[in-house]
Coordinates of C-alpha atoms and ligand atoms in Angstrom, one line a residue:
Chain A
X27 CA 27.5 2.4 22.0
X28 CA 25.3 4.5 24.1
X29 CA 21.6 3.3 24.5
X30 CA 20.6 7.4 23.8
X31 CA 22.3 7.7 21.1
X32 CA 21.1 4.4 19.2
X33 CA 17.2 5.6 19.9
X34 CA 18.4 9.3 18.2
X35 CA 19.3 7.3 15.0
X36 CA 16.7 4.7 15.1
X37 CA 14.3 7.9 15.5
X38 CA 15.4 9.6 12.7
X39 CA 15.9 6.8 10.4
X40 CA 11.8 5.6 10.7
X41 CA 11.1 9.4 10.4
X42 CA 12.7 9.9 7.3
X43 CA 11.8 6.5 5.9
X44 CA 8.0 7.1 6.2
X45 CA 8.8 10.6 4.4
X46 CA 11.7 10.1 1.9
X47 CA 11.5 7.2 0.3
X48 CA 15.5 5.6 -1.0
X49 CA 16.9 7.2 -3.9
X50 CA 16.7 3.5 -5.9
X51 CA 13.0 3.8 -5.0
X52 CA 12.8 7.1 -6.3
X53 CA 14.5 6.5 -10.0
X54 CA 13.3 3.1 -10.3
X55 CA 9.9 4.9 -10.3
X56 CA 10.9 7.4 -12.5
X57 CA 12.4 5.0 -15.0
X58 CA 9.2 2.5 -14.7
X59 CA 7.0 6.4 -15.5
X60 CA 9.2 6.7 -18.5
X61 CA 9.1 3.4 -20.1
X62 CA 5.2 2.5 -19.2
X63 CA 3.2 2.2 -22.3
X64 CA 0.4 1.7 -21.1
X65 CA -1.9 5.5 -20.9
X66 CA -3.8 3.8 -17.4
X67 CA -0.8 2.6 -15.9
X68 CA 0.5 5.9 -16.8
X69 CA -1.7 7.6 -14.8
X70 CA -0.9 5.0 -11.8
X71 CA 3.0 6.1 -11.4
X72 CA 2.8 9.8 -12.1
X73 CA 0.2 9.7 -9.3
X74 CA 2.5 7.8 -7.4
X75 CA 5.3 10.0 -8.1
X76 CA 3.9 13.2 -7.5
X77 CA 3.0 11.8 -4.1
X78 CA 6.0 11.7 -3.3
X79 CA 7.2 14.8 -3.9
X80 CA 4.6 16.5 -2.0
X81 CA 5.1 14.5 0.7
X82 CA 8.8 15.0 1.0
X83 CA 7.9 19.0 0.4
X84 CA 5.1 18.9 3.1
X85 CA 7.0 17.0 5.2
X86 CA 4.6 14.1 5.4
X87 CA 4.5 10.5 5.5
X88 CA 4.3 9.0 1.8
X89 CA 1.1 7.0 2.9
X90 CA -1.3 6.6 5.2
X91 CA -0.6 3.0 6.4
X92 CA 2.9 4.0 8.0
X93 CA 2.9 0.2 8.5
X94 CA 4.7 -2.1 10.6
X95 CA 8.4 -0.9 12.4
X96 CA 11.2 -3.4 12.3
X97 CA 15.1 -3.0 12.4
X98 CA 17.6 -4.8 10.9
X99 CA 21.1 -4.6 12.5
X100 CA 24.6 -4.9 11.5
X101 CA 27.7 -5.0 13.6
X102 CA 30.0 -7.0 16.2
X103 CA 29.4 -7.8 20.0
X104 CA 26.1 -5.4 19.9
X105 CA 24.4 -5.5 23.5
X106 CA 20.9 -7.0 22.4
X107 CA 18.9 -5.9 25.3
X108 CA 19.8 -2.5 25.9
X109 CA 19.3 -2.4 21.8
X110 CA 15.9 -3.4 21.9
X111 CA 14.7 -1.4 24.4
X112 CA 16.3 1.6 22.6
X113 CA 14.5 0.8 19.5
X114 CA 11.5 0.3 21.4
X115 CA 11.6 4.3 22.5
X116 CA 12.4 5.4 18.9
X117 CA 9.4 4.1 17.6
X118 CA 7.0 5.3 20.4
X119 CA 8.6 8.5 20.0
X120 CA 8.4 8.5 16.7
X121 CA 4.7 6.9 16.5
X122 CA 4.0 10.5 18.2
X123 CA 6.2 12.9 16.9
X124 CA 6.2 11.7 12.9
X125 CA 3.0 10.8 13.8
X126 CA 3.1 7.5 12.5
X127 CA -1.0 5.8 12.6
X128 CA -0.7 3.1 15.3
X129 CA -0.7 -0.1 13.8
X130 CA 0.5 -2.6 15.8
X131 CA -2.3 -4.9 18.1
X132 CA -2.4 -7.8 19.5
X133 CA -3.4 -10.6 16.7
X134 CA -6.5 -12.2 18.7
X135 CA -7.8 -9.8 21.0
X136 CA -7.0 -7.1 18.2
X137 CA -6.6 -4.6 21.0
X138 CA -4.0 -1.7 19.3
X139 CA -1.5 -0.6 21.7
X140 CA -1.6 2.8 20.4
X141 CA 2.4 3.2 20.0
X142 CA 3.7 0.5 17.5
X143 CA 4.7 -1.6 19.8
X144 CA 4.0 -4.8 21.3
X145 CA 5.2 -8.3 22.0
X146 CA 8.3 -8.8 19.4
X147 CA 7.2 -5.4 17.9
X148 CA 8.9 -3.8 16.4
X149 CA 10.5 -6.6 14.9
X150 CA 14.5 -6.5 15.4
X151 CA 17.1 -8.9 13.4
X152 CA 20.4 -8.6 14.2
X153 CA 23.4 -9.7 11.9
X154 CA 27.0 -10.0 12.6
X155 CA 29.5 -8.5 10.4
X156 CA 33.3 -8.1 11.7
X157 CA 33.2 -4.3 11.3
X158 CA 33.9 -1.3 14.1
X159 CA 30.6 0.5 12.4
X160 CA 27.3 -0.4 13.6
X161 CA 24.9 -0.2 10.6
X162 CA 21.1 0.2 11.1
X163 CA 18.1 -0.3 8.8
X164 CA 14.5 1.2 9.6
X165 CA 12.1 -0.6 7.5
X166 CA 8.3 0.3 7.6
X167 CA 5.8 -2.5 6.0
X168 CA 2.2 -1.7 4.7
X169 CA -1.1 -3.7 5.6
X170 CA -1.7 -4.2 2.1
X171 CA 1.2 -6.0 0.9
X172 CA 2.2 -8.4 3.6
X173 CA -1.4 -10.0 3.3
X174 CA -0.4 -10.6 0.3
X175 CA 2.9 -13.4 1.1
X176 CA 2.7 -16.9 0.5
X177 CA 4.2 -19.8 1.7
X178 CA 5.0 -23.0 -1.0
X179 CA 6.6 -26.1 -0.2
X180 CA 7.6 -27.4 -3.9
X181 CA 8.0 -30.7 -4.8
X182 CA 12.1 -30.6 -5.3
X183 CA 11.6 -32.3 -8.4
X184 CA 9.7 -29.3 -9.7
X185 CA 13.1 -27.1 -9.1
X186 CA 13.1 -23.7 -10.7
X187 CA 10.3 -24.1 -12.9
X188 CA 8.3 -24.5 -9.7
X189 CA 9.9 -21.1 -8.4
X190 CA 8.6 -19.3 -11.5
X191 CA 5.4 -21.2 -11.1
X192 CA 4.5 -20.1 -7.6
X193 CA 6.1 -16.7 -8.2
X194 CA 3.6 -15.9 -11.1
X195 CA 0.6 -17.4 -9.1
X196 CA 1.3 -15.4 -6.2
X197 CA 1.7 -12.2 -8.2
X198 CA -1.9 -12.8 -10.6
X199 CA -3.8 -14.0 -7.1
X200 CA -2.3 -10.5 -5.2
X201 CA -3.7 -8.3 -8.4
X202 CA -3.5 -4.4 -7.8
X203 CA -3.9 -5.2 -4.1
X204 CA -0.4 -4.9 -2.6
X205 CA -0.2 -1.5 -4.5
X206 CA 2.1 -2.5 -7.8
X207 CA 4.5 -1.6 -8.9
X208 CA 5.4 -4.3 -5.8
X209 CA 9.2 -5.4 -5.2
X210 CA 9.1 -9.1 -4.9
X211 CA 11.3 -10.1 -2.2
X212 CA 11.8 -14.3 -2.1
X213 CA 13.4 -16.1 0.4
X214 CA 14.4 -19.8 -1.2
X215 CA 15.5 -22.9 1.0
X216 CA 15.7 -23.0 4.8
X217 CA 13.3 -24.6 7.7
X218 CA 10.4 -22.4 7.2
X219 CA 11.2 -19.2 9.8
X220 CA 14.2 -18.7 7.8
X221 CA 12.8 -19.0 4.6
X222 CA 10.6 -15.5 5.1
X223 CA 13.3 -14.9 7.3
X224 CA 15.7 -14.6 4.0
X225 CA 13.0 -13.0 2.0
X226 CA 13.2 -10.3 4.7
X227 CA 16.8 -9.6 4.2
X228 CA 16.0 -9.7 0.2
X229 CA 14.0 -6.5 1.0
X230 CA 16.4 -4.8 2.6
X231 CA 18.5 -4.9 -0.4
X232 CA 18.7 -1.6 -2.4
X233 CA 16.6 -2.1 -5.9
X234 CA 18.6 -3.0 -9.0
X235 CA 21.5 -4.6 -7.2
X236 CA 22.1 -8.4 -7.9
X237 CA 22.5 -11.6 -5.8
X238 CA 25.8 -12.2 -5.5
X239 CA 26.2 -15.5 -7.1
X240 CA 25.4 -15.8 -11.1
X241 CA 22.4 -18.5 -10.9
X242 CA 20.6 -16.4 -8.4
X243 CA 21.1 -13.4 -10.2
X244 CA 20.1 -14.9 -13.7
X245 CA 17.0 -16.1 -12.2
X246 CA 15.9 -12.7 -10.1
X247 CA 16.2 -11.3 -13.8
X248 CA 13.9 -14.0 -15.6
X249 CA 11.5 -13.7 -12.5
X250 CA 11.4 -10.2 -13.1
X251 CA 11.0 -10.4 -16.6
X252 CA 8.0 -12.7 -16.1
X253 CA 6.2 -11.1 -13.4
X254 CA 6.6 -7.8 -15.7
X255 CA 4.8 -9.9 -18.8
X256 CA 1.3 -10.5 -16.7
X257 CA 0.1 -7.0 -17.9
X258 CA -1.4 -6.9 -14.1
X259 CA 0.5 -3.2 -14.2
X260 CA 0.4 -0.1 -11.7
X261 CA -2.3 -0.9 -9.4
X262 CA -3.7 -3.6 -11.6
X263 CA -4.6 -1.4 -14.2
X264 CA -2.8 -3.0 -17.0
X265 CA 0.5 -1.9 -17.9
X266 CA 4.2 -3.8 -18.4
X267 CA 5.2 -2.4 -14.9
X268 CA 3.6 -4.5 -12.7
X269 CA 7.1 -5.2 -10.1
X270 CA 10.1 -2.9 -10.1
X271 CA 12.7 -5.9 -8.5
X272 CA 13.2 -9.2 -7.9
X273 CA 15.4 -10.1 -5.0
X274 CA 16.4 -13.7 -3.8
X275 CA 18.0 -14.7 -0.4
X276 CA 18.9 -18.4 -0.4
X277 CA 19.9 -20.7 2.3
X278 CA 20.4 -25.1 2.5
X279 CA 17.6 -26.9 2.7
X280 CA 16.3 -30.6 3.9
X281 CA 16.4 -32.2 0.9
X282 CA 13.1 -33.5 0.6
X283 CA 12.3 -29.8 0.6
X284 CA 12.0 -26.5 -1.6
X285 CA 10.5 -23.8 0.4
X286 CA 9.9 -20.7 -0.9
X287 CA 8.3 -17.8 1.0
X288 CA 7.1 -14.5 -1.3
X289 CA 6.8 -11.6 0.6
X290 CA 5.8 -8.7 -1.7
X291 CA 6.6 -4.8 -1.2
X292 CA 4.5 -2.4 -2.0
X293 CA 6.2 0.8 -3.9
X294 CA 6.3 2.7 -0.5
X295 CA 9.6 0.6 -0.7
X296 CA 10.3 2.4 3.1
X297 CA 13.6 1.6 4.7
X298 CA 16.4 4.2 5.9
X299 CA 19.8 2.8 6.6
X300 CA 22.3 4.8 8.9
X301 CA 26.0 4.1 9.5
X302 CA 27.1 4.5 13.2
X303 CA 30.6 5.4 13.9
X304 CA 32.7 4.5 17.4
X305 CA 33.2 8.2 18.2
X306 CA 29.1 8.5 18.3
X307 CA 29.3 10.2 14.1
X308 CA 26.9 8.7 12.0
X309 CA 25.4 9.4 8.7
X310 CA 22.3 8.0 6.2
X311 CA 23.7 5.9 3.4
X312 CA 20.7 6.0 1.6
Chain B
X2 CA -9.8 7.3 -22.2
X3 CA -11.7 10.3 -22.4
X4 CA -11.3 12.9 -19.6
X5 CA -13.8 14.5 -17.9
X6 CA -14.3 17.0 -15.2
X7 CA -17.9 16.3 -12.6
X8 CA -19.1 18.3 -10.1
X9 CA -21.3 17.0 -7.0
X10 CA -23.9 16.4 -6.1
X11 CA -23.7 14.7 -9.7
X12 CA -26.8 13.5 -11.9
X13 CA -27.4 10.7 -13.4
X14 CA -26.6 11.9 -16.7
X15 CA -23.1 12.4 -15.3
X16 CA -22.0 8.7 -14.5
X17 CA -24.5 7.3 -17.4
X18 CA -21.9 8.6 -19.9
X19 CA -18.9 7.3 -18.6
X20 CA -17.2 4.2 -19.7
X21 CA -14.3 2.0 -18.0
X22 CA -10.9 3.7 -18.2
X23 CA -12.0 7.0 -18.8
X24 CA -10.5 9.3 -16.1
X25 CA -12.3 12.0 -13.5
X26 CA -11.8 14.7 -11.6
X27 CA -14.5 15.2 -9.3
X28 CA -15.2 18.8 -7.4
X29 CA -17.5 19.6 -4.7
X30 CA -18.8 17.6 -1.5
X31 CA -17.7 13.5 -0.9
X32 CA -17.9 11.6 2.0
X33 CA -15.8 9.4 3.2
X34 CA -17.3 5.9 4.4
X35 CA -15.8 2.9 5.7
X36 CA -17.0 -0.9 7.4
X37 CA -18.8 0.8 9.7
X38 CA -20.6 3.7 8.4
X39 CA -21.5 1.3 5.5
X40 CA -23.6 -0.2 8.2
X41 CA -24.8 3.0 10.0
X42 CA -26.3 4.0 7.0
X43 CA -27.8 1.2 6.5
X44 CA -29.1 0.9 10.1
X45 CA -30.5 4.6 9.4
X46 CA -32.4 3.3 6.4
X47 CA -34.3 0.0 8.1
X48 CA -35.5 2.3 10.9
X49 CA -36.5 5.1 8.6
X50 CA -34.2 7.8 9.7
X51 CA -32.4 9.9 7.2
X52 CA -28.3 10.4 8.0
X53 CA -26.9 13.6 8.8
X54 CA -25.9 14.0 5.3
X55 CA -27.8 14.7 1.7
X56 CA -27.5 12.0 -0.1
X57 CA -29.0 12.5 -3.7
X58 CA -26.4 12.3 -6.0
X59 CA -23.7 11.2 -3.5
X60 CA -20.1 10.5 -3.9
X61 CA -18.8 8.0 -1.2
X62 CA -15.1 7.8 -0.9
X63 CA -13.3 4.6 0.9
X64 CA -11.0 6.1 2.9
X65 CA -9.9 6.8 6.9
X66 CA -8.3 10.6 6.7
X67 CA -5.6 11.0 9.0
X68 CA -6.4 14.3 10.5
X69 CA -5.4 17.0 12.8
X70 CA -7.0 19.7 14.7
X71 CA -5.4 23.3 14.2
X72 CA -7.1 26.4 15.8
X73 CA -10.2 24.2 16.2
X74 CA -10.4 23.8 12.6
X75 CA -9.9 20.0 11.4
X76 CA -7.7 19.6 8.8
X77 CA -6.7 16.5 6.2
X78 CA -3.1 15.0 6.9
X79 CA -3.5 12.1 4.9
X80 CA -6.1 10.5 2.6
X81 CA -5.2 7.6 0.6
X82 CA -7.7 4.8 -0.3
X83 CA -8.7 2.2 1.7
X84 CA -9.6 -2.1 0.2
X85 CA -13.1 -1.6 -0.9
X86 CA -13.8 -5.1 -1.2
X87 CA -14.2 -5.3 2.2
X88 CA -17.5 -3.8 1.4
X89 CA -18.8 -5.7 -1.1
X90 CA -21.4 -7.3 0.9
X91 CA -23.1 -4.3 2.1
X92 CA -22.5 -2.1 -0.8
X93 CA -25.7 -3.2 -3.1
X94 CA -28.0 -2.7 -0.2
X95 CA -26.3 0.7 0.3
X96 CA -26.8 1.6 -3.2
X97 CA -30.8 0.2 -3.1
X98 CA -31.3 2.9 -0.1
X99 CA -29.7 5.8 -1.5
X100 CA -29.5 7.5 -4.8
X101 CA -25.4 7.3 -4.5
X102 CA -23.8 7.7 -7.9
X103 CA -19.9 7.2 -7.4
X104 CA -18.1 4.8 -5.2
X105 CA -14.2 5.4 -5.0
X106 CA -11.5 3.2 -3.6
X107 CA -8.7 0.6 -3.9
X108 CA -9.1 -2.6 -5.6
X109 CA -12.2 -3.1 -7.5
X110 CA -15.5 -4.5 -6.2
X111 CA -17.3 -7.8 -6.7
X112 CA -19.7 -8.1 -9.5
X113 CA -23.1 -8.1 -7.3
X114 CA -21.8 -4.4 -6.8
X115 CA -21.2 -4.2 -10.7
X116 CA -24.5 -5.1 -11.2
X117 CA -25.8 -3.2 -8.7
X118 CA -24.2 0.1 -9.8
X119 CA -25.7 -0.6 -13.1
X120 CA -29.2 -1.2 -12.4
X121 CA -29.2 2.2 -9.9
X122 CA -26.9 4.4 -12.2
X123 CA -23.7 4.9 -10.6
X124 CA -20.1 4.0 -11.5
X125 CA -17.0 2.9 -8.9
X126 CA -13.8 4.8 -9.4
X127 CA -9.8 3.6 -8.8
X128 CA -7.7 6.2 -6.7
X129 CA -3.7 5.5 -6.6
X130 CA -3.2 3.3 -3.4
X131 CA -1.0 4.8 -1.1
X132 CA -1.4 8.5 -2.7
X133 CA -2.1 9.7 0.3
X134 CA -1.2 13.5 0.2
X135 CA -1.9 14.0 -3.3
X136 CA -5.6 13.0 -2.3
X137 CA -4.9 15.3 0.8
X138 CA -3.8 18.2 -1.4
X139 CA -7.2 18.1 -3.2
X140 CA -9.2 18.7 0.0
X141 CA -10.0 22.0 0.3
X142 CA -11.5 22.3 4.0
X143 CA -13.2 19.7 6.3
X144 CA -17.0 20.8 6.0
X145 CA -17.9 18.5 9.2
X146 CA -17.8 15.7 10.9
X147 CA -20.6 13.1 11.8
X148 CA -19.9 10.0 13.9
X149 CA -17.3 10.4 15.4
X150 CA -18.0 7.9 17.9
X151 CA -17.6 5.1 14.9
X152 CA -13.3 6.6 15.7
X153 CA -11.3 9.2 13.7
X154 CA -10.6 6.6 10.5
X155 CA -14.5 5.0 10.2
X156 CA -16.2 8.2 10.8
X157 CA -18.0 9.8 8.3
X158 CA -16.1 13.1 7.1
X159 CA -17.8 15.6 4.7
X160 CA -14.9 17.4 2.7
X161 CA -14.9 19.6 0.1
X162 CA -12.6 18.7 -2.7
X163 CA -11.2 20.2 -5.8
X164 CA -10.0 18.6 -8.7
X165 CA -10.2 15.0 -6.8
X166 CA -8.1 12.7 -9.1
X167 CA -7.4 11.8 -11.5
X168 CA -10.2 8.9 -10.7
X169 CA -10.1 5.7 -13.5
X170 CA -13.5 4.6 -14.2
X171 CA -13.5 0.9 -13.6
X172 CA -16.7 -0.2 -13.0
X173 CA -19.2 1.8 -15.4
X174 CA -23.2 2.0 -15.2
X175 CA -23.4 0.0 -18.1
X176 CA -22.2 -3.1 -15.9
X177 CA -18.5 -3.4 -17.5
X178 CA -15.3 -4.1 -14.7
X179 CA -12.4 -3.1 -15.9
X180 CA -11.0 -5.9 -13.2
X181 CA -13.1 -8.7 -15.1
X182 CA -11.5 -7.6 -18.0
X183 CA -8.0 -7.4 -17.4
X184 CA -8.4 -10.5 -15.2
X185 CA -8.9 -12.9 -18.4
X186 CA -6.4 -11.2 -20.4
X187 CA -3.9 -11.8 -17.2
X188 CA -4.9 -15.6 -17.1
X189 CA -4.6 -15.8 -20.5
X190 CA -1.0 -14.7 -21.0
X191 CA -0.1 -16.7 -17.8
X192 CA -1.1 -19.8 -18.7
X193 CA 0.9 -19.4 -22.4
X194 CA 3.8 -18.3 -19.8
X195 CA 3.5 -21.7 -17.8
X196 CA 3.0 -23.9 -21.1
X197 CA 6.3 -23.0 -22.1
Ligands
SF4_15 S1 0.1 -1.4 0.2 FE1 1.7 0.1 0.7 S2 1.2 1.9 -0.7 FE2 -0.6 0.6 -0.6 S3 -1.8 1.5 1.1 FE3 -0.6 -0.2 2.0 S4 1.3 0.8 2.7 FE4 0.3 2.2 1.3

């Protein structure tokens, strides 16, 4: 696949996900508007959602923290290297062109590189799936809501009561700050980087579609029905919407261990995914 | 919830009547302060200098704009929120200095700043995080810049806004947080949640 045409896509896919945000986004907001009893939290998501229209009608980025850029690839013998550097130019170019507010420094010295880039930035996961398409995912993360992950390492013994347990203390400790309604993407199991590592692909995940397996889906619908009994609500304000998913990723884990890493989204849910073709067609999927 | 329409530079009349959750819209001038014009202004005020700006009455907004320059003429791209708890500590000396009578941000402040607000007459309002062009759409022109040497997102920009809002009351000047509030009621229901 040429290098030129995998930094067109990657451009246009962090463009349009710091502008339009997914259509499961879009109605899961709309829904959350509708069936919100509370008048404050009310308030919240039609401010939310009229933000969005204007800033797909102006052309503008949905919010001011365009975030951090990372990729998440899908496909068969994929050329990492000449990928990277590919993605690389999409996001300087689009750090100019969008513009997107340079985010990304370096952690100590806290030196911003002006373009979004940096060592390991933006962050690229690739995944192999036995297909003759190459699939590619923009995502853009907020300031605001990945301060507010956690890391637990249960007690085993504690099983999924413990999951509920740090789920709900994570959620009351992050209050209105990550921007509710949040998506609340866990990654269960692992060594430790593939537990966030898991949570990660949980967020890629479109809203309202459930974990494959029927224990994991029962219990991303009781999390979810918990997290939504807090009252925390749109921006804190009080109000039964306080997360519009719950996603689980699982993989094996020692078993002295039960990690679980929360990584919450904020609802500038941003991720674009596009489909590339062998003959160089491609299209957005969402 | 009652709703109420304020217009700068606003009086102390103004906030004294609002309570917590009522919403405003707020037309006229606000500045927009972060970190470090929190501590310019303070600076200003231990040397004796007045800022650039007339503060009596003042609305202080916790934001960075995101900006552009067309035809000379700076224009508002974005203008969504910023955390205002990252100036808690410097907010009740702000607000001893100058007569300031809203704060608005993200978040909620800490209760020295409830206190504070209550004892000087002023309120703190929420604005939707992220909202960032609806807040935009509300700015009618960029009446200047001062400080620009703080950088484009901690300088201080004087806008003129119409119909800013809708702002929720959630600290009042009678000393209630909204945040305080819903915070027990949270707890509450959690622990019940757990116990199960
Ligand atoms: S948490 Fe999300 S919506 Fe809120 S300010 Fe940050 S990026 Fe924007």
């Amino acid at each position: 696949m040429r290098a030129s045409l995998i930094e067109e896509v990657a451009f246009q896919l962090i463009k349009r996900a710091s502008i339009v945000l997914p259509k499961d986004v879009k109605s899961s907001l709309q829904k959350a508007y509708e069936e919100e009893t509370s008048k404050l939290g009310k308030t919240q998501l039609k401010a939310i959602i009229d933000n969005i229209t204007i800033a797909e009608r102006l052309n503008s980025p949905v919010c001011q923290d365009t975030g951090i850029v990372s990729f998440f690839i899908k496909g068969r013998s994929l050329d990492h290297k000449a990928l990277e550097e590919s993605l690389r130019r999409a996001t300087i170019r689009a750090t100019k062109e969008v513009p997107l507010r340079p985010n990304a420094v370096h952690p100590l010295t806290r030196k911003n590189s002006g373009d979004n880039t940096g060592l390991h930035i933006p962050g690229v996961t690739l995944m192999y799936e036995d297909a003759d398409y190459v699939d590619i995912t923009a995502t853009l993360k907020g300031g605001g809501s990945e301060n507010m992950s956690a890391l637990y390492m249960i007690p085993p013994g504690e099983g999924i009561e413990g999951v509920k347990r740090v789920v709900l203390e994570t959620i009351v400790n992050a209050g209105g700050q990550p921007c509710p309604p949040t998506v609340v993407n866990i990654g269960i199991g692992g060594t430790v980087d593939l537990t966030f590592k898991l949570a990660k692909m949980a967020m890629i995940r479109p809203l309202g579609v459930r974990h494959p397996e029927e224990e994991v889906a029962r219990l991303e619908k009781e999390l979810l029905e918990l997290v939504n009994s807090t009252g925390i609500g749109p921006m804190g304000l009080g109000g039964r919407t306080t997360a519009l998913d719950v996603k689980i990723e699982y993989a094996y884990c020692h078993t002295a261990s039960l990690p679980v890493g929360i990584n919450l989204q904020c609802w500038a849910d941003r991720r674009a995914t596009a489909r590339i073709y062998p003959d160089g067609s491609w299209k957005i999927l969402n | 919830m009652v709703e109420y329409k304020l217009t700068t530079p606003l009086k102390e009349e103004d906030v004294r009547k609002l309570s917590i959750e009522d919403v405003v819209y707020v037309s006229g001038i606000i500045y927009t302060a972060r970190d470090m014009a929190h501590r310019r202004f303070i600076e200003l005020a231990e040397k004796g200098q007045k800022p650039p700006v007339q503060m009596d009455g003042a609305v202080i907004y916790h934001a960075g704009p995101v900006v552009r320059k067309l035809d000379g003429e700076w224009e508002v791209v974005s203008a969504g929120p910023t955390t205002s708890s990252r100036m808690n500590r410097v907010t009740p000396t702000l607000l001893k200095y100058y007569t300031i009578r809203m704060i608005i941000g993200k978040g909620g402040m800490s209760r020295e700043v409830a206190d504070a607000l209550k004892e000087r007459g002023a309120v703190y309002c929420h604005y939707t995080g992220g909202a960032a062009v609806l807040a935009a759409k509300c700015v009618k022109r960029v009446v200047k810049v001062e400080w620009l040497d703080l950088g484009v997102p901690e300088a201080l920009w004087v806008l003129e806004v119409e119909d800013f809002g809708p702002l929720i009351v959630t600290m009042d000047a009678q000393g209630n947080s909204l945040y305080e509030k819903l915070e027990l009621e949270v707890s509450k229901r959690v622990r019940g949640m757990l116990r199960r």
